[in-house]
Coordinates of N, CA, C and O in Angstrom, one line a residue:
M753 N 110.5 95.9 110.7 CA 110.8 96.5 109.6 C 111.3 96.1 108.0 O 112.1 94.9 108.6
N754 N 111.8 96.6 107.1 CA 112.1 95.5 106.2 C 114.0 95.4 105.6 O 114.2 96.1 105.8
N755 N 113.8 94.2 106.3 CA 115.7 94.4 106.4 C 115.5 94.1 105.2 O 117.3 94.2 104.4
K756 N 115.6 94.0 103.9 CA 116.3 94.1 103.0 C 116.6 95.3 102.5 O 117.5 95.0 101.3
I757 N 116.1 96.3 102.6 CA 116.7 97.1 102.9 C 118.2 97.7 103.0 O 118.7 98.6 103.1
R758 N 117.7 96.9 104.5 CA 119.2 97.3 105.5 C 120.8 96.7 104.8 O 121.1 96.0 105.4
T759 N 121.6 96.8 103.4 CA 122.0 97.0 103.1 C 123.0 97.9 103.4 O 123.3 98.8 103.4
D760 N 124.3 97.2 102.9 CA 126.1 98.7 103.1 C 125.8 99.4 102.5 O 126.0 100.7 103.0
A761 N 125.3 99.4 101.4 CA 125.4 100.1 99.8 C 124.3 101.3 100.8 O 124.4 102.5 99.8
V762 N 122.7 101.1 101.3 CA 121.6 102.0 101.1 C 122.3 102.8 102.9 O 122.1 103.8 102.6
R763 N 123.2 102.3 104.0 CA 123.8 102.5 104.5 C 124.9 103.6 104.8 O 124.4 104.5 104.9
H764 N 125.6 103.5 103.2 CA 125.8 104.4 102.7 C 125.8 105.9 101.7 O 126.1 106.4 102.5
L765 N 124.7 105.6 101.5 CA 124.1 106.2 100.5 C 123.5 107.2 102.1 O 123.2 108.4 102.1
F766 N 122.5 106.7 103.0 CA 122.0 107.2 104.1 C 123.3 108.1 104.5 O 123.3 108.9 105.1
E767 N 123.7 107.5 104.9 CA 125.3 108.4 105.5 C 125.9 109.5 104.9 O 125.6 110.6 105.4
A768 N 125.5 109.6 103.3 CA 125.9 110.2 102.0 C 124.6 111.4 103.0 O 125.2 112.7 102.9
I769 N 123.8 111.2 103.0 CA 122.2 112.1 102.7 C 122.6 112.9 104.5 O 122.6 114.0 104.6
L770 N 123.0 112.3 105.8 CA 123.2 112.6 106.7 C 123.8 113.8 106.9 O 124.4 114.4 107.6
T771 N 125.2 113.9 106.1 CA 126.4 114.9 106.1 C 125.5 116.4 105.2 O 126.4 117.4 105.7
L772 N 124.7 116.2 104.8 CA 123.8 117.1 103.7 C 123.7 118.4 104.4 O 123.2 118.6 106.0
K773 N 123.8 119.7 104.4 CA 124.0 120.9 105.4 C 122.5 121.7 105.7 O 122.0 122.0 106.1
D774 N 121.9 122.2 104.1 CA 121.1 122.9 104.2 C 120.3 122.2 103.1 O 120.7 121.4 102.3
E775 N 119.4 122.6 102.4 CA 118.7 122.4 101.2 C 118.8 122.7 100.2 O 119.3 121.8 98.9
E776 N 119.8 124.3 99.9 CA 120.7 124.2 99.0 C 121.8 122.6 98.4 O 121.6 122.5 97.2
E777 N 122.4 121.9 99.4 CA 123.2 121.0 99.3 C 122.3 120.4 99.3 O 123.0 119.1 98.7
C778 N 121.1 119.3 99.4 CA 120.1 118.6 99.3 C 119.7 118.9 96.7 O 120.1 117.9 96.8
F779 N 119.3 119.9 97.0 CA 119.6 120.2 95.3 C 120.6 120.0 94.7 O 120.5 119.1 93.8
I780 N 121.4 120.4 95.5 CA 123.1 120.2 94.3 C 123.0 118.1 94.4 O 123.0 117.7 93.3
F781 N 123.0 117.3 95.7 CA 123.2 116.2 95.5 C 122.2 115.5 95.1 O 122.2 114.0 94.3
F782 N 120.8 115.9 95.2 CA 119.5 114.9 95.2 C 119.4 115.5 93.7 O 119.7 113.9 92.7
E783 N 120.2 116.3 92.9 CA 119.7 116.4 90.9 C 121.1 115.9 90.7 O 120.2 115.2 89.7
D784 N 122.4 115.1 91.2 CA 122.9 114.9 90.7 C 122.6 113.1 90.9 O 123.2 112.3 90.0
L785 N 122.4 112.7 92.2 CA 121.6 111.6 92.5 C 120.4 110.7 91.6 O 120.8 109.9 91.3
C786 N 119.5 111.7 91.6 CA 118.1 111.3 90.9 C 117.8 111.7 89.9 O 118.3 113.2 89.2
T787 N 117.1 111.0 89.3 CA 116.8 111.7 87.5 C 115.7 112.9 87.9 O 115.4 112.4 89.3
V788 N 114.7 113.3 87.3 CA 114.2 114.6 87.5 C 113.2 113.9 87.9 O 112.4 114.4 88.7
N789 N 112.2 113.0 86.9 CA 111.1 112.2 87.4 C 111.2 111.0 89.1 O 110.4 111.6 89.4
E790 N 112.1 110.5 89.2 CA 112.7 110.4 90.4 C 112.6 111.2 91.8 O 111.6 110.8 92.5
L791 N 112.9 111.9 91.0 CA 112.8 112.9 92.8 C 111.5 113.8 92.8 O 110.8 114.0 93.7
L792 N 110.8 113.9 91.6 CA 109.0 114.2 91.0 C 108.9 113.8 92.0 O 107.4 114.0 93.0
S793 N 108.8 112.1 91.7 CA 107.8 110.9 92.5 C 108.3 111.2 93.5 O 107.3 110.9 94.3
L794 N 109.4 110.5 94.2 CA 109.4 110.8 96.2 C 108.6 112.5 96.3 O 107.8 112.3 97.3
S795 N 108.8 113.4 95.5 CA 108.5 114.5 96.3 C 106.3 113.9 96.3 O 105.7 115.0 97.2
Q796 N 106.3 113.6 95.2 CA 104.7 113.5 95.2 C 103.9 112.8 96.1 O 103.2 113.7 96.8
R797 N 104.0 111.5 96.5 CA 104.3 110.8 97.0 C 104.0 111.1 98.8 O 103.7 111.5 99.8
F798 N 105.4 112.3 99.1 CA 105.5 113.3 100.5 C 104.6 114.1 100.3 O 103.5 114.2 101.2
E799 N 103.8 114.6 99.0 CA 102.5 115.7 99.6 C 101.3 114.7 99.3 O 100.7 115.5 100.5
V800 N 101.5 113.5 99.0 CA 100.2 113.1 99.5 C 100.0 112.2 100.8 O 99.3 112.5 100.9
A801 N 101.1 112.2 100.9 CA 101.0 112.0 103.1 C 101.0 112.3 103.2 O 99.8 112.7 104.6
S802 N 101.3 114.2 103.2 CA 100.4 115.5 104.2 C 99.4 115.4 103.8 O 98.4 115.9 104.5
M803 N 98.8 115.3 102.4 CA 97.0 115.8 102.1 C 96.3 114.5 102.6 O 95.7 114.6 103.6
L804 N 97.1 113.4 102.7 CA 96.6 112.2 104.3 C 96.4 112.5 105.3 O 95.0 112.4 106.1
K805 N 97.3 113.0 105.9 CA 97.7 113.6 106.9 C 96.3 114.4 107.2 O 95.9 113.5 108.7
R806 N 96.1 115.6 106.5 CA 95.2 116.7 106.9 C 93.8 116.0 106.6 O 92.8 117.1 106.6
K807 N 93.6 114.8 106.2 CA 92.5 114.4 105.7 C 91.8 114.7 104.7 O 90.8 114.5 104.6
D808 N 92.5 115.1 103.6 CA 92.6 115.5 102.9 C 91.6 114.2 101.3 O 92.5 113.4 101.8
T809 N 90.7 114.1 101.0 CA 90.1 113.0 100.2 C 91.2 112.9 98.9 O 91.9 114.2 98.0
Y810 N 90.7 111.6 98.3 CA 91.3 111.2 97.1 C 91.3 111.7 95.9 O 92.7 112.7 95.5
L811 N 90.2 112.3 95.8 CA 89.7 113.3 94.5 C 90.5 114.9 94.5 O 91.8 114.9 93.9
K812 N 90.5 115.5 95.8 CA 91.7 116.2 96.4 C 92.9 116.5 95.8 O 93.6 117.3 95.4
I813 N 93.7 115.0 96.5 CA 95.0 114.3 96.0 C 95.2 114.5 95.0 O 96.3 115.3 94.8
A814 N 94.7 113.5 94.3 CA 94.6 113.5 93.0 C 94.4 114.7 91.7 O 95.7 114.9 91.3
E815 N 93.4 115.8 91.7 CA 93.9 116.6 91.3 C 95.2 117.7 91.8 O 95.7 117.8 90.8
K816 N 95.1 117.9 93.2 CA 96.5 118.9 93.2 C 97.9 118.1 93.2 O 99.3 119.1 92.4
T817 N 98.2 116.9 93.3 CA 99.1 116.3 93.5 C 99.6 115.6 91.7 O 101.0 115.7 91.1
G818 N 98.4 115.5 90.7 CA 98.5 114.5 90.2 C 98.7 112.6 90.1 O 99.0 112.2 89.2
A819 N 99.0 112.6 91.4 CA 99.1 111.6 91.8 C 98.3 110.3 91.6 O 96.9 111.0 91.2
S820 N 98.1 109.0 90.7 CA 97.2 108.4 90.7 C 96.3 107.5 92.2 O 97.2 107.5 93.3
T821 N 95.0 106.9 92.1 CA 94.6 106.4 93.2 C 95.5 105.6 93.3 O 95.7 105.5 94.8
A822 N 96.1 104.7 92.7 CA 96.9 103.4 93.3 C 98.5 103.9 94.0 O 98.7 103.4 95.1
T823 N 98.9 105.6 93.8 CA 99.7 105.9 94.4 C 99.3 106.3 95.5 O 99.6 106.1 96.6
I824 N 98.1 107.0 96.0 CA 97.7 107.5 96.9 C 97.2 106.3 98.1 O 97.3 106.4 98.8
S825 N 97.0 105.2 97.5 CA 96.2 103.9 97.8 C 97.6 103.4 98.6 O 98.2 103.0 100.1
R826 N 99.2 103.5 97.8 CA 100.6 102.8 98.7 C 100.5 103.9 99.5 O 101.6 103.5 100.3
V827 N 100.8 105.2 99.5 CA 101.2 105.6 100.2 C 100.4 105.9 102.1 O 101.3 105.7 103.3
N828 N 99.3 105.6 101.5 CA 98.0 105.8 102.8 C 98.2 104.5 103.9 O 98.5 103.6 104.7
R829 N 98.6 103.0 102.7 CA 98.6 102.1 103.4 C 99.8 102.3 104.3 O 100.3 102.0 105.6
S830 N 101.3 102.4 103.7 CA 102.1 103.4 104.6 C 102.2 103.8 105.8 O 102.7 103.8 106.5
L831 N 101.3 105.1 105.8 CA 100.4 105.8 106.7 C 100.1 104.8 107.9 O 100.6 105.0 109.1
N832 N 99.3 104.4 107.6 CA 98.2 103.5 108.8 C 99.1 102.4 109.0 O 98.8 101.4 109.7
Y833 N 99.8 101.4 108.5 CA 100.8 100.5 108.1 C 102.4 100.0 108.3 O 102.8 99.3 108.3
G834 N 102.8 101.2 107.9 CA 103.6 101.9 107.8 C 104.7 101.4 109.3 O 104.1 101.2 110.2
N835 N 105.8 102.3 109.0 CA 106.9 102.4 110.5 C 106.9 103.4 111.1 O 107.8 103.8 112.2
D836 N 106.3 104.3 110.8 CA 106.0 105.6 111.5 C 107.0 106.4 111.0 O 107.3 107.7 111.9
G837 N 107.6 106.7 109.7 CA 108.3 107.5 108.9 C 108.0 108.5 108.9 O 108.2 109.3 109.0
Y838 N 106.7 108.6 108.4 CA 106.2 110.1 107.5 C 105.7 111.1 109.0 O 105.8 112.2 108.4
D839 N 105.7 110.2 110.1 CA 104.7 110.6 111.5 C 106.7 111.5 111.6 O 105.8 112.2 112.3
M840 N 107.1 110.4 112.3 CA 108.3 111.1 112.7 C 108.7 112.6 112.2 O 109.0 113.3 112.9
V841 N 108.6 112.7 110.5 CA 109.1 114.0 110.1 C 108.6 115.0 109.6 O 108.1 116.0 110.0
F842 N 107.0 114.6 110.0 CA 105.5 115.7 110.2 C 106.2 116.4 111.2 O 106.0 117.2 111.1
A843 N 106.0 115.7 112.4 CA 106.4 115.8 114.0 C 108.0 116.8 114.4 O 107.4 117.8 114.6
R844 N 108.4 116.5 113.5 CA 109.6 117.4 112.7 C 109.6 118.9 112.1 O 110.8 120.0 112.6
M845 N 109.0 118.6 111.5 CA 108.7 119.4 110.4 C 108.3 120.8 110.9 O 106.5 120.6 111.0
K846 N 108.5 121.9 111.4 CA 108.2 123.0 111.7 C 106.9 124.2 110.1 O 105.7 124.5 110.9
S847 N 107.4 123.8 108.6 CA 107.0 124.4 108.2 C 105.3 123.0 108.7 O 104.1 124.3 107.9
W848 N 105.6 122.1 108.2 CA 104.1 121.1 108.2 C 103.5 121.6 109.3 O 101.8 121.7 109.6
Q849 N 104.1 121.6 110.8 CA 103.4 122.2 111.7 C 102.6 123.8 111.4 O 101.3 123.9 112.1
A850 N 102.8 124.0 110.9 CA 102.4 125.8 110.6 C 100.6 125.4 109.8 O 100.2 126.3 110.1
M851 N 101.4 124.9 108.6 CA 100.1 124.6 107.6 C 99.1 124.0 107.9 O 98.2 123.8 107.9
L852 N 99.1 122.6 109.1 CA 98.2 121.9 110.3 C 97.4 123.3 110.7 O 96.1 123.1 111.0
A853 N 97.8 123.9 111.5 CA 97.5 125.0 112.0 C 96.4 126.1 111.3 O 95.6 126.2 111.4
E854 N 97.4 126.1 109.9 CA 96.9 127.5 108.9 C 95.3 126.6 108.9 O 94.0 127.2 108.4
Q855 N 95.4 125.2 108.3 CA 94.5 124.7 107.9 C 93.0 124.3 109.4 O 92.5 123.8 108.6
E856 N 93.4 124.2 110.5 CA 92.8 124.2 112.0 C 91.9 125.2 111.7 O 90.8 125.1 111.9
K857 N 92.7 126.5 111.1 CA 91.6 127.9 111.2 C 90.8 128.3 110.2 O 89.7 128.3 110.1
K858 N 91.2 127.0 109.0 CA 89.7 127.5 107.8 C 88.7 126.6 108.0 O 87.5 127.2 107.9
D859 N 88.8 125.6 108.5 CA 88.0 124.6 109.5 C 86.8 124.9 110.4 O 86.4 125.2 111.0

């Protein structure tokens, strides 16, 4: 795990995020915290990770998300060699589980 990010400031931010109660509160807080481009970049990476986990091709991912192949590769590296953060969150997300089940029906 990267100790460079384990600062008091990052802990304080995470503490704030953990107080959010629902999606609307997330929209309100993150719109104040991030620029539109920062938030769209984060959401793009998350979508790329989701598509990589579904075994979509780089071409399909790039076309759907607009992500560069460099971004897709970086996210793929995190999925394969990171701290399993994406996997932890995907396992907890009911919507992602439903999406996977739907994808399996199509295949």
